[in-house]
Amino acid sequence: MQSVGEALLTDLYQLTMGQAYFELGMQDNAVFELFVRRLPATRRFLLAAGLEQALEHIEDLRFTEDDIAFLATLGRFRRDFLDYLRSVRFTGTVHAIPEGTPFFANEPIVRVSAPILEAQLLESRLINIVHFQTMIASKAARCVIAARGTQLIDFGMRRAHEADAAVFAARAAYLAGFDATATVEAGRRFGIPLSGTLAHSFIEAHDHEEQAFRSFVLTSPEPTTLLIDTYDSARGLQRVIALARELAQSGSEHGVSAIRIDSGDLAAQARTARSALDAHDCRNIRVVLSGSLDEQIIEGLRSSNVPVDAFGVGTALDVSADAPALDMAYKLQEYAGKPRRKRSPGKATWPGVKQVFRERTAAGVYLCDRVARIDERPGGEPLLIEVMRDGRRSAPAPGLRALREHCRSEMRALPPQLRELGTAVTAYPVSISNTLQAVAAGIDLETGAER
């Protein structure tokens, strides 16, 4: 259930418009669609994410007495409208592209159909939720592509934009194919595998590095990872090898599962470490690399055949450093059964209720998409499915692991050119149906200079 006051996680103009709709008696059905106008230069596709949290918000939407009391202090809202807000619940229908599905510019990924005041109230928070997780999942997907099957761990909590961002970044990354997170609350809330080691401070708190390694291993209930670059990686590596061999020879239940290198020339150090570990019969000790990694650095390390078993990705992931915002919008497409269209330069919309149809090759690889009116049948698979009717879920929520498997399958279906990390030369083909174009032209002719 949402926390007290979440209905006020909105922009003021949603409420001022709501009051106007209420006063004018505008209660007809409206259809809004959520989409991204254009892809960032460094994205060849985006990955839909955040729908589960969006639906939780929609289903639980209500104004508490504390909310009403605060709004009354603003002096902007009539008493009859505030009284009405007490009874507001979402009663409409939602269609959406399943989480973990790649999508492209101008394709609706969430469609809301409800009385206009209800649908309008969702705008700000809906964008807020879906935008963030979609942005992070899309970044994580690039890391997954770059890693080529090497384990990926989310290390980004400390530089995420506050608590919810850290937890939902971990969710989005796991959905996209990351294997684990260091964020404990994400493990509790979503069942994401947890992974972590020790910090440099633990080693610095001891008088000797060897003492710190030994103390940490002997107090850990299972084989653990040791950070070797606090002082000197080569010397730290030798100390780990000596400790691991000693523990193995003594038959100790304790052990070293991995070393982590967090600074310096990661490629050179990983090669040195792997060679030394193998030479001293420590082949079971894994090499983990971290420290300002992103998909480009990961791609370079993998392309150079650097011996690495896992990557820890932090800041670049949790703030989507190269593309920290998407041009995502939630726009009215139909009201009272009539198509509506925004014509602002650079922000024009295609009117009416729409569906996205995806064609594939015989092998299941994406071929092209077509955005069409909902009553058209241009061929291909319709992507938007009903997820909520009459304000309630149409089906039980899928588990995160099931969504992750769906994402894995869809990522495999991407054409090779979409799996490249550089700026796209040619875009994936997404067309607008002739019917939609004709409807838009008709609206423009009808409204003329009026809008």
Short mmCIF file of C-alpha atoms in Angstrom, two decimals, residues 87-403:
data_model
loop_
_atom_site.label_atom_id
_atom_site.label_comp_id
_atom_site.label_asym_id
_atom_site.label_seq_id
_atom_site.Cartn_x
_atom_site.Cartn_y
_atom_site.Cartn_z
CA SER A 87 -14.00 9.70 -2.82
CA VAL A 88 -11.64 9.65 -5.81
CA ARG A 89 -10.52 6.18 -6.83
CA PHE A 90 -9.24 5.00 -10.19
CA THR A 91 -12.06 3.18 -12.00
CA GLY A 92 -10.59 2.89 -15.47
CA THR A 93 -8.59 0.54 -17.67
CA VAL A 94 -4.84 0.34 -18.27
CA HIS A 95 -3.02 -1.34 -21.14
CA ALA A 96 0.76 -1.62 -21.16
CA ILE A 97 3.77 -3.23 -22.79
CA PRO A 98 5.09 -5.92 -20.42
CA GLU A 99 8.12 -4.95 -18.37
CA GLY A 100 11.37 -6.07 -19.93
CA THR A 101 10.13 -5.45 -23.49
CA PRO A 102 12.32 -3.27 -25.75
CA PHE A 103 10.51 -0.34 -27.35
CA PHE A 104 11.27 2.70 -29.49
CA ALA A 105 10.37 6.36 -29.96
CA ASN A 106 6.71 7.37 -30.32
CA GLU A 107 5.42 3.96 -29.27
CA PRO A 108 2.87 4.09 -26.44
CA ILE A 109 4.04 1.85 -23.59
CA VAL A 110 1.17 2.61 -21.17
CA ARG A 111 -2.39 3.55 -22.16
CA VAL A 112 -4.85 4.84 -19.54
CA SER A 113 -8.58 5.04 -20.21
CA ALA A 114 -10.75 6.59 -17.50
CA PRO A 115 -12.93 9.61 -16.65
CA ILE A 116 -10.70 12.55 -17.44
CA LEU A 117 -10.14 13.76 -13.88
CA GLU A 118 -8.97 10.29 -12.76
CA ALA A 119 -6.69 9.86 -15.75
CA GLN A 120 -5.26 13.37 -15.41
CA LEU A 121 -4.33 12.87 -11.75
CA LEU A 122 -2.02 9.99 -12.70
CA GLU A 123 0.24 11.92 -15.06
CA SER A 124 3.08 13.21 -12.88
CA ARG A 125 3.60 10.16 -10.68
CA LEU A 126 3.16 7.73 -13.58
CA ILE A 127 5.91 9.43 -15.55
CA ASN A 128 8.03 9.66 -12.39
CA ILE A 129 7.84 5.90 -11.76
CA VAL A 130 8.07 4.53 -15.29
CA HIS A 131 10.65 7.06 -16.46
CA PHE A 132 13.15 6.21 -13.75
CA GLN A 133 13.07 2.44 -13.98
CA THR A 134 12.95 2.51 -17.79
CA MET A 135 15.99 4.79 -17.83
CA ILE A 136 17.96 2.51 -15.47
CA ALA A 137 16.86 -0.74 -17.12
CA SER A 138 17.90 0.63 -20.51
CA LYS A 139 21.34 1.51 -19.16
CA ALA A 140 21.64 -1.88 -17.47
CA ALA A 141 20.71 -3.65 -20.71
CA ARG A 142 23.71 -2.06 -22.41
CA CYS A 143 25.97 -3.33 -19.62
CA VAL A 144 24.48 -6.81 -20.06
CA ILE A 145 25.23 -6.69 -23.78
CA ALA A 146 28.79 -5.52 -23.11
CA ALA A 147 29.44 -8.13 -20.41
CA ARG A 148 28.69 -11.06 -22.75
CA GLY A 149 27.56 -13.35 -19.97
CA THR A 150 29.99 -12.19 -17.29
CA GLN A 151 28.31 -11.65 -13.91
CA LEU A 152 27.11 -8.11 -13.19
CA ILE A 153 26.50 -6.65 -9.72
CA ASP A 154 24.74 -3.37 -8.91
CA PHE A 155 27.01 -1.32 -6.64
CA GLY A 156 25.27 2.02 -7.15
CA MET A 157 23.20 2.66 -4.03
CA ARG A 158 25.46 5.24 -2.42
CA ARG A 159 25.29 7.57 -5.42
CA ALA A 160 21.68 6.94 -6.37
CA HIS A 161 19.34 9.86 -5.89
CA GLU A 162 18.07 8.84 -2.43
CA ALA A 163 16.59 5.62 -1.03
CA ASP A 164 13.76 4.82 -3.44
CA ALA A 165 16.05 5.44 -6.40
CA ALA A 166 18.60 2.98 -5.02
CA VAL A 167 16.02 0.24 -4.42
CA PHE A 168 14.23 0.66 -7.73
CA ALA A 169 17.51 0.97 -9.65
CA ALA A 170 18.45 -2.44 -8.26
CA ARG A 171 15.08 -3.80 -9.40
CA ALA A 172 15.40 -2.33 -12.88
CA ALA A 173 18.97 -3.60 -13.26
CA TYR A 174 18.01 -7.12 -12.18
CA LEU A 175 15.07 -7.08 -14.59
CA ALA A 176 17.47 -6.15 -17.39
CA GLY A 177 19.87 -8.99 -16.61
CA PHE A 178 22.13 -7.99 -13.71
CA ASP A 179 22.81 -10.92 -11.42
CA ALA A 180 22.94 -9.36 -7.96
CA THR A 181 22.89 -6.12 -5.97
CA ALA A 182 24.71 -4.79 -2.94
CA THR A 183 21.53 -2.99 -1.78
CA VAL A 184 20.15 -5.10 1.05
CA GLU A 185 16.65 -3.58 1.02
CA ALA A 186 16.29 -4.50 -2.66
CA GLY A 187 17.17 -8.06 -1.71
CA ARG A 188 14.51 -8.09 0.97
CA ARG A 189 11.80 -6.40 -1.06
CA PHE A 190 12.30 -8.09 -4.42
CA GLY A 191 14.28 -11.26 -3.70
CA ILE A 192 17.28 -10.07 -5.70
CA PRO A 193 20.48 -12.02 -4.86
CA LEU A 194 22.83 -10.01 -2.66
CA SER A 195 26.57 -9.63 -3.15
CA GLY A 196 29.15 -7.67 -1.18
CA THR A 197 32.58 -7.69 0.37
CA LEU A 198 34.47 -5.37 2.68
CA ALA A 199 35.55 -1.73 2.34
CA HIS A 200 39.01 -0.20 2.42
CA SER A 201 38.15 1.17 5.86
CA PHE A 202 38.15 -2.34 7.35
CA ILE A 203 41.67 -2.90 6.12
CA GLU A 204 42.82 0.55 7.23
CA ALA A 205 41.39 -0.10 10.71
CA HIS A 206 43.94 -2.89 11.17
CA ASP A 207 47.66 -2.34 11.70
CA HIS A 208 48.53 -4.82 8.96
CA GLU A 209 46.77 -5.76 5.72
CA GLU A 210 47.43 -9.48 6.23
CA GLN A 211 45.79 -9.24 9.66
CA ALA A 212 42.73 -7.56 8.14
CA PHE A 213 42.39 -10.26 5.49
CA ARG A 214 42.72 -13.07 8.02
CA SER A 215 40.26 -11.48 10.47
CA PHE A 216 37.63 -10.90 7.83
CA VAL A 217 37.86 -14.40 6.37
CA LEU A 218 37.79 -16.09 9.79
CA THR A 219 34.73 -14.11 10.90
CA SER A 220 32.82 -14.81 7.67
CA PRO A 221 30.53 -17.87 7.77
CA GLU A 222 31.19 -18.66 4.12
CA PRO A 223 34.01 -18.08 1.60
CA THR A 224 34.27 -14.36 0.97
CA THR A 225 35.74 -11.72 -1.32
CA LEU A 226 38.82 -9.68 -0.40
CA LEU A 227 39.60 -6.19 -1.69
CA ILE A 228 43.29 -6.11 -2.62
CA ASP A 229 44.01 -2.54 -3.77
CA THR A 230 43.91 -0.56 -0.51
CA TYR A 231 47.69 -0.10 -0.55
CA ASP A 232 49.36 -2.12 -3.31
CA SER A 233 47.48 -4.65 -5.42
CA ALA A 234 50.46 -6.89 -6.15
CA ARG A 235 51.38 -7.17 -2.49
CA GLY A 236 47.73 -7.61 -1.47
CA LEU A 237 47.37 -10.39 -4.05
CA GLN A 238 50.35 -12.29 -2.63
CA ARG A 239 48.87 -12.03 0.85
CA VAL A 240 45.55 -13.39 -0.35
CA ILE A 241 47.27 -16.30 -2.09
CA ALA A 242 49.27 -17.15 1.02
CA LEU A 243 46.19 -17.02 3.23
CA ALA A 244 44.08 -19.08 0.82
CA ARG A 245 46.74 -21.80 0.54
CA GLU A 246 47.17 -21.90 4.30
CA LEU A 247 43.45 -22.29 4.89
CA ALA A 248 43.13 -24.97 2.22
CA GLN A 249 46.06 -26.98 3.58
CA SER A 250 44.68 -26.82 7.14
CA GLY A 251 41.26 -28.00 6.03
CA SER A 252 39.64 -24.86 7.41
CA GLU A 253 35.94 -24.31 6.78
CA HIS A 254 36.77 -20.71 5.96
CA GLY A 255 38.10 -19.56 2.60
CA VAL A 256 38.51 -16.90 -0.08
CA SER A 257 36.03 -17.01 -2.95
CA ALA A 258 37.21 -13.95 -4.90
CA ILE A 259 39.45 -10.92 -5.02
CA ARG A 260 38.16 -7.49 -6.03
CA ILE A 261 40.19 -4.76 -7.73
CA ASP A 262 38.66 -1.29 -7.59
CA SER A 263 41.30 1.07 -9.00
CA GLY A 264 44.26 1.47 -11.34
CA ASP A 265 44.82 -0.39 -14.61
CA LEU A 266 42.11 -2.99 -14.23
CA ALA A 267 43.07 -5.00 -17.29
CA ALA A 268 46.73 -5.35 -16.35
CA GLN A 269 45.95 -6.13 -12.72
CA ALA A 270 43.31 -8.72 -13.64
CA ARG A 271 45.75 -10.51 -15.93
CA THR A 272 48.46 -10.49 -13.29
CA ALA A 273 46.06 -11.72 -10.64
CA ARG A 274 44.62 -14.53 -12.76
CA SER A 275 48.08 -15.73 -13.73
CA ALA A 276 49.34 -15.69 -10.12
CA LEU A 277 46.20 -17.35 -8.74
CA ASP A 278 46.39 -20.15 -11.30
CA ALA A 279 50.12 -20.63 -10.75
CA HIS A 280 49.56 -21.11 -7.01
CA ASP A 281 46.70 -23.58 -7.38
CA CYS A 282 44.02 -20.97 -6.52
CA ARG A 283 42.03 -21.43 -9.70
CA ASN A 284 38.76 -21.41 -7.77
CA ILE A 285 39.31 -17.80 -6.62
CA ARG A 286 37.39 -15.44 -8.89
CA VAL A 287 38.44 -11.98 -10.10
CA VAL A 288 35.94 -9.14 -9.63
CA LEU A 289 36.52 -5.70 -11.15
CA SER A 290 34.84 -2.45 -10.13
CA GLY A 291 35.59 1.27 -10.01
CA SER A 292 33.82 3.77 -12.33
CA LEU A 293 32.76 1.07 -14.78
CA ASP A 294 30.21 1.56 -17.54
CA GLU A 295 29.23 -0.42 -20.61
CA GLN A 296 32.00 1.09 -22.76
CA ILE A 297 34.73 0.13 -20.29
CA ILE A 298 33.18 -3.31 -19.81
CA GLU A 299 33.05 -3.79 -23.58
CA GLY A 300 36.72 -2.85 -23.86
CA LEU A 301 37.74 -5.29 -21.12
CA ARG A 302 35.73 -8.15 -22.62
CA SER A 303 36.95 -7.41 -26.14
CA SER A 304 40.53 -7.60 -24.86
CA ASN A 305 39.86 -11.00 -23.26
CA VAL A 306 40.70 -9.71 -19.80
CA PRO A 307 40.19 -12.61 -17.34
CA VAL A 308 37.33 -11.38 -15.18
CA ASP A 309 34.49 -13.26 -13.49
CA ALA A 310 32.28 -10.36 -12.41
CA PHE A 311 31.86 -6.62 -12.79
CA GLY A 312 30.55 -4.28 -10.10
CA VAL A 313 28.82 -1.29 -11.70
CA GLY A 314 27.90 1.68 -9.55
CA THR A 315 27.47 5.37 -10.32
CA ALA A 316 27.19 5.11 -14.10
CA LEU A 317 24.30 2.67 -13.69
CA ASP A 318 22.26 4.20 -10.90
CA VAL A 319 22.24 7.70 -12.41
CA SER A 320 22.33 6.54 -16.05
CA ALA A 321 25.28 8.88 -16.43
CA ASP A 322 25.35 9.29 -20.22
CA ALA A 323 21.56 9.61 -20.59
CA PRO A 324 20.13 10.77 -17.24
CA ALA A 325 16.70 11.71 -18.62
CA LEU A 326 14.28 10.51 -21.30
CA ASP A 327 11.90 12.73 -23.24
CA MET A 328 8.89 10.87 -21.81
CA ALA A 329 5.39 12.30 -22.05
CA TYR A 330 1.81 11.40 -21.05
CA LYS A 331 -0.59 12.97 -23.51
CA LEU A 332 -4.32 13.11 -24.12
CA GLN A 333 -5.14 11.18 -27.32
CA GLU A 334 -8.93 10.97 -27.10
CA TYR A 335 -11.68 12.66 -25.10
CA ALA A 336 -15.43 11.92 -25.22
CA GLY A 337 -14.81 9.53 -28.12
CA LYS A 338 -13.08 12.15 -30.28
CA PRO A 339 -9.37 11.93 -31.25
CA ARG A 340 -7.22 14.76 -29.86
CA ARG A 341 -3.87 16.00 -31.10
CA LYS A 342 -1.14 18.28 -29.80
CA ARG A 343 0.56 20.25 -32.59
CA SER A 344 3.37 22.06 -30.75
CA PRO A 345 6.59 22.17 -32.83
CA GLY A 346 8.76 19.19 -31.96
CA LYS A 347 6.08 17.84 -29.64
CA ALA A 348 3.20 16.94 -31.94
CA THR A 349 1.29 13.76 -31.11
CA TRP A 350 -0.50 11.16 -33.20
CA PRO A 351 -4.20 11.25 -32.26
CA GLY A 352 -6.55 8.50 -31.17
CA VAL A 353 -6.30 5.23 -29.27
CA LYS A 354 -3.33 3.25 -30.57
CA GLN A 355 -1.67 -0.13 -30.55
CA VAL A 356 1.90 -1.13 -31.39
CA PHE A 357 2.32 -4.10 -33.72
CA ARG A 358 5.69 -5.86 -33.93
CA GLU A 359 6.71 -8.05 -36.84
CA ARG A 360 9.44 -10.66 -36.48
CA THR A 361 11.46 -12.86 -38.78
CA ALA A 362 10.81 -16.60 -38.91
CA ALA A 363 13.58 -16.93 -36.30
CA GLY A 364 11.79 -14.51 -33.97
CA VAL A 365 14.12 -11.53 -34.50
CA TYR A 366 12.53 -8.07 -34.52
CA LEU A 367 11.85 -6.90 -38.05
CA CYS A 368 9.81 -3.69 -37.74
CA ASP A 369 7.10 -1.99 -35.66
CA ARG A 370 3.95 -0.19 -36.73
CA VAL A 371 1.93 2.23 -34.61
CA ALA A 372 -1.69 1.96 -35.71
CA ARG A 373 -5.19 2.80 -34.60
CA ILE A 374 -6.54 0.22 -32.17
CA ASP A 375 -9.13 -1.07 -34.65
CA GLU A 376 -6.53 -1.67 -37.39
CA ARG A 377 -4.93 -5.06 -38.02
CA PRO A 378 -1.69 -4.37 -39.92
CA GLY A 379 -0.08 -7.70 -39.00
CA GLY A 380 2.40 -8.56 -36.31
CA GLU A 381 2.10 -9.03 -32.56
CA PRO A 382 0.14 -6.41 -30.56
CA LEU A 383 2.36 -5.28 -27.68
CA LEU A 384 -0.04 -3.41 -25.39
CA ILE A 385 -2.04 -5.81 -23.22
CA GLU A 386 -4.73 -5.15 -20.64
CA VAL A 387 -3.28 -5.04 -17.13
CA MET A 388 -6.10 -3.27 -15.25
CA ARG A 389 -9.87 -3.06 -15.66
CA ASP A 390 -12.38 -1.17 -13.52
CA GLY A 391 -9.50 0.01 -11.35
CA ARG A 392 -8.26 -3.49 -10.46
CA ARG A 393 -5.60 -5.81 -11.84
CA SER A 394 -6.70 -7.96 -14.75
CA ALA A 395 -4.36 -10.74 -13.63
CA PRO A 396 -1.96 -11.45 -10.75
CA ALA A 397 1.26 -9.49 -10.95
CA PRO A 398 4.07 -11.49 -12.60
CA GLY A 399 7.09 -12.15 -10.41
CA LEU A 400 10.32 -10.27 -11.00
CA ARG A 401 12.14 -13.44 -12.04
CA ALA A 402 9.48 -14.17 -14.67
CA LEU A 403 9.83 -10.61 -15.99
#
